[in-house]
XYZ file of N, CA and C in Angstrom:
441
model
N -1.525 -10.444 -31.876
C -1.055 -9.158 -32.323
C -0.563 -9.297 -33.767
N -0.816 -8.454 -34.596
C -0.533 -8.504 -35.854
C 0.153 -7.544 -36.325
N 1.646 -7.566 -36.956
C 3.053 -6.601 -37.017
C 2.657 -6.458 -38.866
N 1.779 -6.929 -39.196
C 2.424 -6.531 -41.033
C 0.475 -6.631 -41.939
N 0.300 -5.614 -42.658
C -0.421 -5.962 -43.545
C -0.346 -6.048 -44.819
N -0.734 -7.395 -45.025
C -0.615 -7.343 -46.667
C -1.434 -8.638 -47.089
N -2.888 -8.295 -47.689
C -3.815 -9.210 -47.802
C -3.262 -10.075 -48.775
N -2.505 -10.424 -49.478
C -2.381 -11.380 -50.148
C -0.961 -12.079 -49.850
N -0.389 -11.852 -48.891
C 0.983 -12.644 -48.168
C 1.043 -13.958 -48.048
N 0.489 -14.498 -47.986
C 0.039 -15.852 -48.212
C 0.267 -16.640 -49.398
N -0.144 -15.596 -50.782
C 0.011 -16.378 -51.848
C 1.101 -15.224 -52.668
N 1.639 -14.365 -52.450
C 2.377 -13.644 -53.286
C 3.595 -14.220 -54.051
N 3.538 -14.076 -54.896
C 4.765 -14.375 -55.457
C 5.800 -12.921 -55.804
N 7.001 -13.319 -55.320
C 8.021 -12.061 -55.836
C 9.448 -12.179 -56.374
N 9.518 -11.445 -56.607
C 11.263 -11.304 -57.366
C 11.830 -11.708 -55.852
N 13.190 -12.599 -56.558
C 14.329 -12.980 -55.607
C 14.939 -11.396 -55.165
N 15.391 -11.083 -54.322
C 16.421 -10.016 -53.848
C 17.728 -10.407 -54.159
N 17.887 -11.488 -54.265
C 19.537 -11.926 -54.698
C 19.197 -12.100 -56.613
N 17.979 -12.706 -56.803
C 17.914 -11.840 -58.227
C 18.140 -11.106 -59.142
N 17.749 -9.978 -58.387
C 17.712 -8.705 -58.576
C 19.241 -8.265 -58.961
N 19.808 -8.553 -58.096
C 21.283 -7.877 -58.027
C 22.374 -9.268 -58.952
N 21.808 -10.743 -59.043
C 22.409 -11.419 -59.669
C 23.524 -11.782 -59.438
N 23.021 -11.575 -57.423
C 23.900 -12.522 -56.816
C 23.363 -13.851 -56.083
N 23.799 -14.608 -55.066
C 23.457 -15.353 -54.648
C 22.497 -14.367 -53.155
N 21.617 -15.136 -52.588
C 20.331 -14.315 -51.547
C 21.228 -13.932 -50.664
N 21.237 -12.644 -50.294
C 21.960 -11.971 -48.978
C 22.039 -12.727 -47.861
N 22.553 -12.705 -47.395
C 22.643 -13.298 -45.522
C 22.467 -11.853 -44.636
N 21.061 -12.632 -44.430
C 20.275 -11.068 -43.202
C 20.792 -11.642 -41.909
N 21.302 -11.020 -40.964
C 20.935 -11.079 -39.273
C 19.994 -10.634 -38.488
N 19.160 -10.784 -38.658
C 17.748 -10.175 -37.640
C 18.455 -10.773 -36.515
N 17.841 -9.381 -35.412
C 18.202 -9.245 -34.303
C 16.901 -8.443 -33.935
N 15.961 -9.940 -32.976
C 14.776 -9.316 -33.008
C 14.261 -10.236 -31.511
N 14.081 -9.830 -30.725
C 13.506 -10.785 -29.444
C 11.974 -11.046 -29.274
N 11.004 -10.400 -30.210
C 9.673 -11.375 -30.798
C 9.761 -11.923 -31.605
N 9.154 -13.272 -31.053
C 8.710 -14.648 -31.588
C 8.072 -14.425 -32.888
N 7.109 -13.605 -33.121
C 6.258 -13.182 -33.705
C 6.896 -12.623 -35.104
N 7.572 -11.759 -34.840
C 8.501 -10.826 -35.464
C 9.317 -11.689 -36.577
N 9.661 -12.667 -36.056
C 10.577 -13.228 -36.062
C 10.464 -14.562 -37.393
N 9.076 -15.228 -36.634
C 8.862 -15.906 -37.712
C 8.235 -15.465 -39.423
N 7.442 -14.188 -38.638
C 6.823 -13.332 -40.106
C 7.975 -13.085 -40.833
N 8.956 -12.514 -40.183
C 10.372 -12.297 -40.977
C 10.882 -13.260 -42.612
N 11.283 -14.706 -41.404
C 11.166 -15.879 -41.820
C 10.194 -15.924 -43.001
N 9.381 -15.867 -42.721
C 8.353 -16.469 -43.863
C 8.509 -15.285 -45.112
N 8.412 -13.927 -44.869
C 8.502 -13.214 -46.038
C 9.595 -13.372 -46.501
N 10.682 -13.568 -46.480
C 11.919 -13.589 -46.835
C 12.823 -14.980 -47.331
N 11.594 -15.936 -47.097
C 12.107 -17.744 -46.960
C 12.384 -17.566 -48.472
N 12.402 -17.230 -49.766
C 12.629 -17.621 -51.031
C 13.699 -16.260 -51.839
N 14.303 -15.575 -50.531
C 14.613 -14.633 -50.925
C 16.272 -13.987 -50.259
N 16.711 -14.682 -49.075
C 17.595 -14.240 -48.445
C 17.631 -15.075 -47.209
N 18.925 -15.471 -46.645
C 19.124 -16.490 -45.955
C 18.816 -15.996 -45.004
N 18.133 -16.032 -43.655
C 17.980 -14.892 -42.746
C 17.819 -15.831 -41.434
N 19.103 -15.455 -41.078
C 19.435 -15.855 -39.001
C 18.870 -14.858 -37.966
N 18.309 -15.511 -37.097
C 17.630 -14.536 -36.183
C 18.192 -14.981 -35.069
N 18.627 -13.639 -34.319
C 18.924 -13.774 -32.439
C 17.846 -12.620 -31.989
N 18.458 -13.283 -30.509
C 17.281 -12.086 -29.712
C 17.677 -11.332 -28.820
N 19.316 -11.492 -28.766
C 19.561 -10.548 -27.269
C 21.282 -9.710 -28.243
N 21.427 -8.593 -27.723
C 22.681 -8.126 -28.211
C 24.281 -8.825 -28.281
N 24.355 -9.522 -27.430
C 25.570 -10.620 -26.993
C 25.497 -11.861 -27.979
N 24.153 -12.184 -28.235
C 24.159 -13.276 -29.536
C 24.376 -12.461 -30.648
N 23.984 -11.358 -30.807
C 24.125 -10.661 -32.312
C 25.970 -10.371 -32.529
N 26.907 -10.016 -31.373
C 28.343 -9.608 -31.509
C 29.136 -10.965 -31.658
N 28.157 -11.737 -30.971
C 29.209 -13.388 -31.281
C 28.767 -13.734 -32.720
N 27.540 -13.845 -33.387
C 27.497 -13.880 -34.772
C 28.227 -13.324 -35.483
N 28.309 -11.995 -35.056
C 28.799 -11.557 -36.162
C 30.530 -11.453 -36.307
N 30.826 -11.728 -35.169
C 32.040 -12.103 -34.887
C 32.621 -13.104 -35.924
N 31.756 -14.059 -36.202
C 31.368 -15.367 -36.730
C 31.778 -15.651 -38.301
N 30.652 -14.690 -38.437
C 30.322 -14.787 -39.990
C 29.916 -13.550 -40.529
N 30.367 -13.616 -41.969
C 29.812 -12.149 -42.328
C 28.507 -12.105 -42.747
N 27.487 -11.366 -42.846
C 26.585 -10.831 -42.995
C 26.596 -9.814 -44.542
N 25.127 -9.638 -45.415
C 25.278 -8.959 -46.213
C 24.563 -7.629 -45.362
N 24.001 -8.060 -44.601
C 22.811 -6.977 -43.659
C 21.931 -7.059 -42.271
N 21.798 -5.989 -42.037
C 21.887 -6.222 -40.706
C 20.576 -5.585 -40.506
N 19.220 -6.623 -39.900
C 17.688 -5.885 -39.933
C 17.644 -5.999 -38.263
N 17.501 -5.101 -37.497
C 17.539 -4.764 -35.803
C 16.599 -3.955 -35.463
N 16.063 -4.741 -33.967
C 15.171 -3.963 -33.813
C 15.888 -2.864 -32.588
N 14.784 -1.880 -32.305
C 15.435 -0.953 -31.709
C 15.164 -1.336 -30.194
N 13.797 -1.754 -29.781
C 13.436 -2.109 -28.508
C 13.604 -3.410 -27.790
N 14.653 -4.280 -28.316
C 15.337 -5.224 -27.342
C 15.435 -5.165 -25.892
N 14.628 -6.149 -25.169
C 14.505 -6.570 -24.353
C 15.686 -6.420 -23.480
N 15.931 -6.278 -22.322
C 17.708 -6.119 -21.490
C 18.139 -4.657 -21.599
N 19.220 -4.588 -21.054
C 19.883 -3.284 -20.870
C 20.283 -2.575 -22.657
N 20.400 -3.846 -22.959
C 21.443 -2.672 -24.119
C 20.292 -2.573 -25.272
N 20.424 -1.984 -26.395
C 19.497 -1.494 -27.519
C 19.923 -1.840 -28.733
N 18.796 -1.649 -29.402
C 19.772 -2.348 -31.318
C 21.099 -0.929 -31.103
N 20.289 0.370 -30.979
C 21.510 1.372 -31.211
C 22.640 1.344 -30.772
N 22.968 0.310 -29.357
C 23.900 0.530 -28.537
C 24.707 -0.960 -29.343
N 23.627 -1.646 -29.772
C 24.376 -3.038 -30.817
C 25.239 -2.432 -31.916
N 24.496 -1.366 -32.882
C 25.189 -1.254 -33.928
C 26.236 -0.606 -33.949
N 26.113 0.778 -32.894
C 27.414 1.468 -32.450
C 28.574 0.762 -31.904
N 28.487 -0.858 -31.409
C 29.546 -1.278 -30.954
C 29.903 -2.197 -32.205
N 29.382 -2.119 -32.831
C 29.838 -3.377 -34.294
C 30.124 -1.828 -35.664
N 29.669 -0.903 -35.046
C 30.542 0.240 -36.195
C 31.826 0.548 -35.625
N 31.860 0.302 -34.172
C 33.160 1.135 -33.533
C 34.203 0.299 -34.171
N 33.387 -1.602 -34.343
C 34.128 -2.533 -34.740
C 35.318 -2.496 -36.165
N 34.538 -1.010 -36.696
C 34.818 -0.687 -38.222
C 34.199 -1.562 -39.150
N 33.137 -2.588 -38.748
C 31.819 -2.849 -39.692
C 31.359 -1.779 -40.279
N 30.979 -2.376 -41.536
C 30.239 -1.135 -42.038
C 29.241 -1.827 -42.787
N 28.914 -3.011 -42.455
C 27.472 -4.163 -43.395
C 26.510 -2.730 -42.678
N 25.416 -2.893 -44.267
C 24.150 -1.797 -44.046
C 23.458 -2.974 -43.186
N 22.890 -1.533 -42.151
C 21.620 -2.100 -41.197
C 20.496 -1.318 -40.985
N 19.499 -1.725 -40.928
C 17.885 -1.426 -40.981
C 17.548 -0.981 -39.358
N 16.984 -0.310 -39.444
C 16.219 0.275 -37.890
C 14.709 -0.236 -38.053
N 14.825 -1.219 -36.859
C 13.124 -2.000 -37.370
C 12.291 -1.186 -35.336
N 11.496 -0.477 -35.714
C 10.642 -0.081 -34.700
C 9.040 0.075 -34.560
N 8.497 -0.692 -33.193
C 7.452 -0.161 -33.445
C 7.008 1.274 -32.156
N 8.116 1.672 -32.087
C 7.755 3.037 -31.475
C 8.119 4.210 -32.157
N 7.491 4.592 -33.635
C 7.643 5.409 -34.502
C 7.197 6.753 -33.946
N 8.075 7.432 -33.276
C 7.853 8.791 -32.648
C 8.491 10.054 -33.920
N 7.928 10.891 -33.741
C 8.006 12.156 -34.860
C 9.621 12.649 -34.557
N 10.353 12.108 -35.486
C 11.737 12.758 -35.344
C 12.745 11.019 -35.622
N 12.299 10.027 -34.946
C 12.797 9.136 -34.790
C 13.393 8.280 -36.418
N 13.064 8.442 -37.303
C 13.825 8.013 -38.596
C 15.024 9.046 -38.608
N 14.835 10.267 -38.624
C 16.263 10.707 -38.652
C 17.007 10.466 -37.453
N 16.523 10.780 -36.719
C 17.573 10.504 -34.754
C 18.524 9.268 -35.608
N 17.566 8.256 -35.854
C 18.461 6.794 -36.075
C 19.373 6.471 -37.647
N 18.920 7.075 -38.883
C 20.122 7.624 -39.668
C 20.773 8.456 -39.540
N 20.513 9.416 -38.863
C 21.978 9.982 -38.039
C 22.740 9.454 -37.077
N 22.370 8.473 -36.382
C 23.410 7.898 -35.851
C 23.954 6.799 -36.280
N 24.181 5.458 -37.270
C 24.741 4.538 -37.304
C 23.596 3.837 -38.399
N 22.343 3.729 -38.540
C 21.716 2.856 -38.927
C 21.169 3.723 -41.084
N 21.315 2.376 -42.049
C 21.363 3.380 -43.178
C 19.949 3.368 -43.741
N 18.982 2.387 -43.094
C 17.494 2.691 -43.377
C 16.652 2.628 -42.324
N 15.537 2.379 -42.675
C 14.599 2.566 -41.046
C 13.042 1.796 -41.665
N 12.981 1.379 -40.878
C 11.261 0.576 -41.331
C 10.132 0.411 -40.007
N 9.928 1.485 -39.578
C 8.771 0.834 -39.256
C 7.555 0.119 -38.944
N 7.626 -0.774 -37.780
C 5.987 -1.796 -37.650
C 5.046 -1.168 -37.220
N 3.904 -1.369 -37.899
C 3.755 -2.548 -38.691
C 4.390 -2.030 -40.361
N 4.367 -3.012 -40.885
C 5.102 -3.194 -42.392
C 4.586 -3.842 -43.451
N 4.490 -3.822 -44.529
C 4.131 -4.014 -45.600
C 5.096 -5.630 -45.686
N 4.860 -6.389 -46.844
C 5.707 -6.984 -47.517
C 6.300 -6.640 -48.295
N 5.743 -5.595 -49.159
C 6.277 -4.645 -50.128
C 7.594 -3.694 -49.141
N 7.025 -3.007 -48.412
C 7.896 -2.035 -47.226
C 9.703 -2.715 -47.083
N 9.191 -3.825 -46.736
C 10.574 -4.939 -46.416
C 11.205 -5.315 -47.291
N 10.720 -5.400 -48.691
C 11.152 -5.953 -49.814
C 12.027 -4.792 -50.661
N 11.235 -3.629 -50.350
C 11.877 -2.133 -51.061
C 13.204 -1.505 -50.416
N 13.003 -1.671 -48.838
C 13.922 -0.961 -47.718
C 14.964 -2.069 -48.358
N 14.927 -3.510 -48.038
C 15.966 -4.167 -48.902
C 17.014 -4.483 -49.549
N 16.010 -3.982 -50.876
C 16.530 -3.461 -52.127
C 17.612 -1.931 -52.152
N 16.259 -1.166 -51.858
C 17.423 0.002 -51.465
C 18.923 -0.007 -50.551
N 18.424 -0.683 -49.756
C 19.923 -0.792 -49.000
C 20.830 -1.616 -49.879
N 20.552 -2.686 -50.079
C 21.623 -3.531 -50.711
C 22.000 -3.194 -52.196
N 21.408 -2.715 -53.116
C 21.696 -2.324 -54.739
C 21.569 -0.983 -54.473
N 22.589 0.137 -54.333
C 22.393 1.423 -54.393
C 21.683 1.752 -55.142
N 21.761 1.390 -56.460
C 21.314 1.914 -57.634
C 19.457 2.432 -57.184
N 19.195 1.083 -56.587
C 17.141 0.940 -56.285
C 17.158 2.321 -55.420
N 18.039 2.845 -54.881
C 17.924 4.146 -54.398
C 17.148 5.201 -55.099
N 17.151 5.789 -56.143
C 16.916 6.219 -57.360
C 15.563 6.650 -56.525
């Protein structure tokens, strides 16, 4: 199964994300229970942002319990009872407020707003670009790339 296109991923070269902003590379938490998902993550992001991955909601509240985070990339369809939404609402109730990404691949008509209206401050849909991941990012973390 294949989650991302981008024919030249392999050899791309790109701007740092901690670059950019001319800090040191963000610390992402992916919270993602494919393997798959997981390592593509990894790999787009290996020269760009420190990025820890769990797979169930109970590892994501003890992390973050843990350590801080610059951002928070979650998927919505986690495996088990609880959901990224039901993750982030209990780490906002926490009075967290690290930006987090809505990563889905059940992109239903309505579903980007449903999920910035409730708790989450971007949204990315799979499959994804390298570019897609690199922009959502940016935008979240440097307001300014908002623009």
């Amino acid at each position: 199964m294949l989650f991302i296109y981008d024919p030249d991923w392999a050899v791309a070269e790109t701007e740092d994300v901690g670059q950019r902003s001319g800090n040191p590379p963000p610390r992402i938490l992916l919270v993602e229970d494919r393997t798959p998902i997981v390592h593509l993550i990894h790999y787009l992001l290996r020269d760009q942002a420190d990025v820890e991955a769990v797979a169930r909601v109970h590892e994501a509240l003890h992390r973050i319990s843990q350590t801080t985070f610059d951002l928070f990339l979650i998927d919505i369809q986690l495996q088990g009872q609880r959901t990224g939404v039901d993750l982030l609402q209990e780490v906002r109730s926490q009075n967290n407020t690290t930006p987090a990404v809505a990563l889905t691949a059940h992109a239903l008509p309505g579903d980007r707003e449903r999920l910035l209206d409730l708790v989450f401050d971007a949204y990315l849909a799979k499959p994804f670009s390298r570019e897609d991941l690199e922009t959502t990012i940016t935008q979240v973390l440097i307001p300014t790339a908002r623009g």
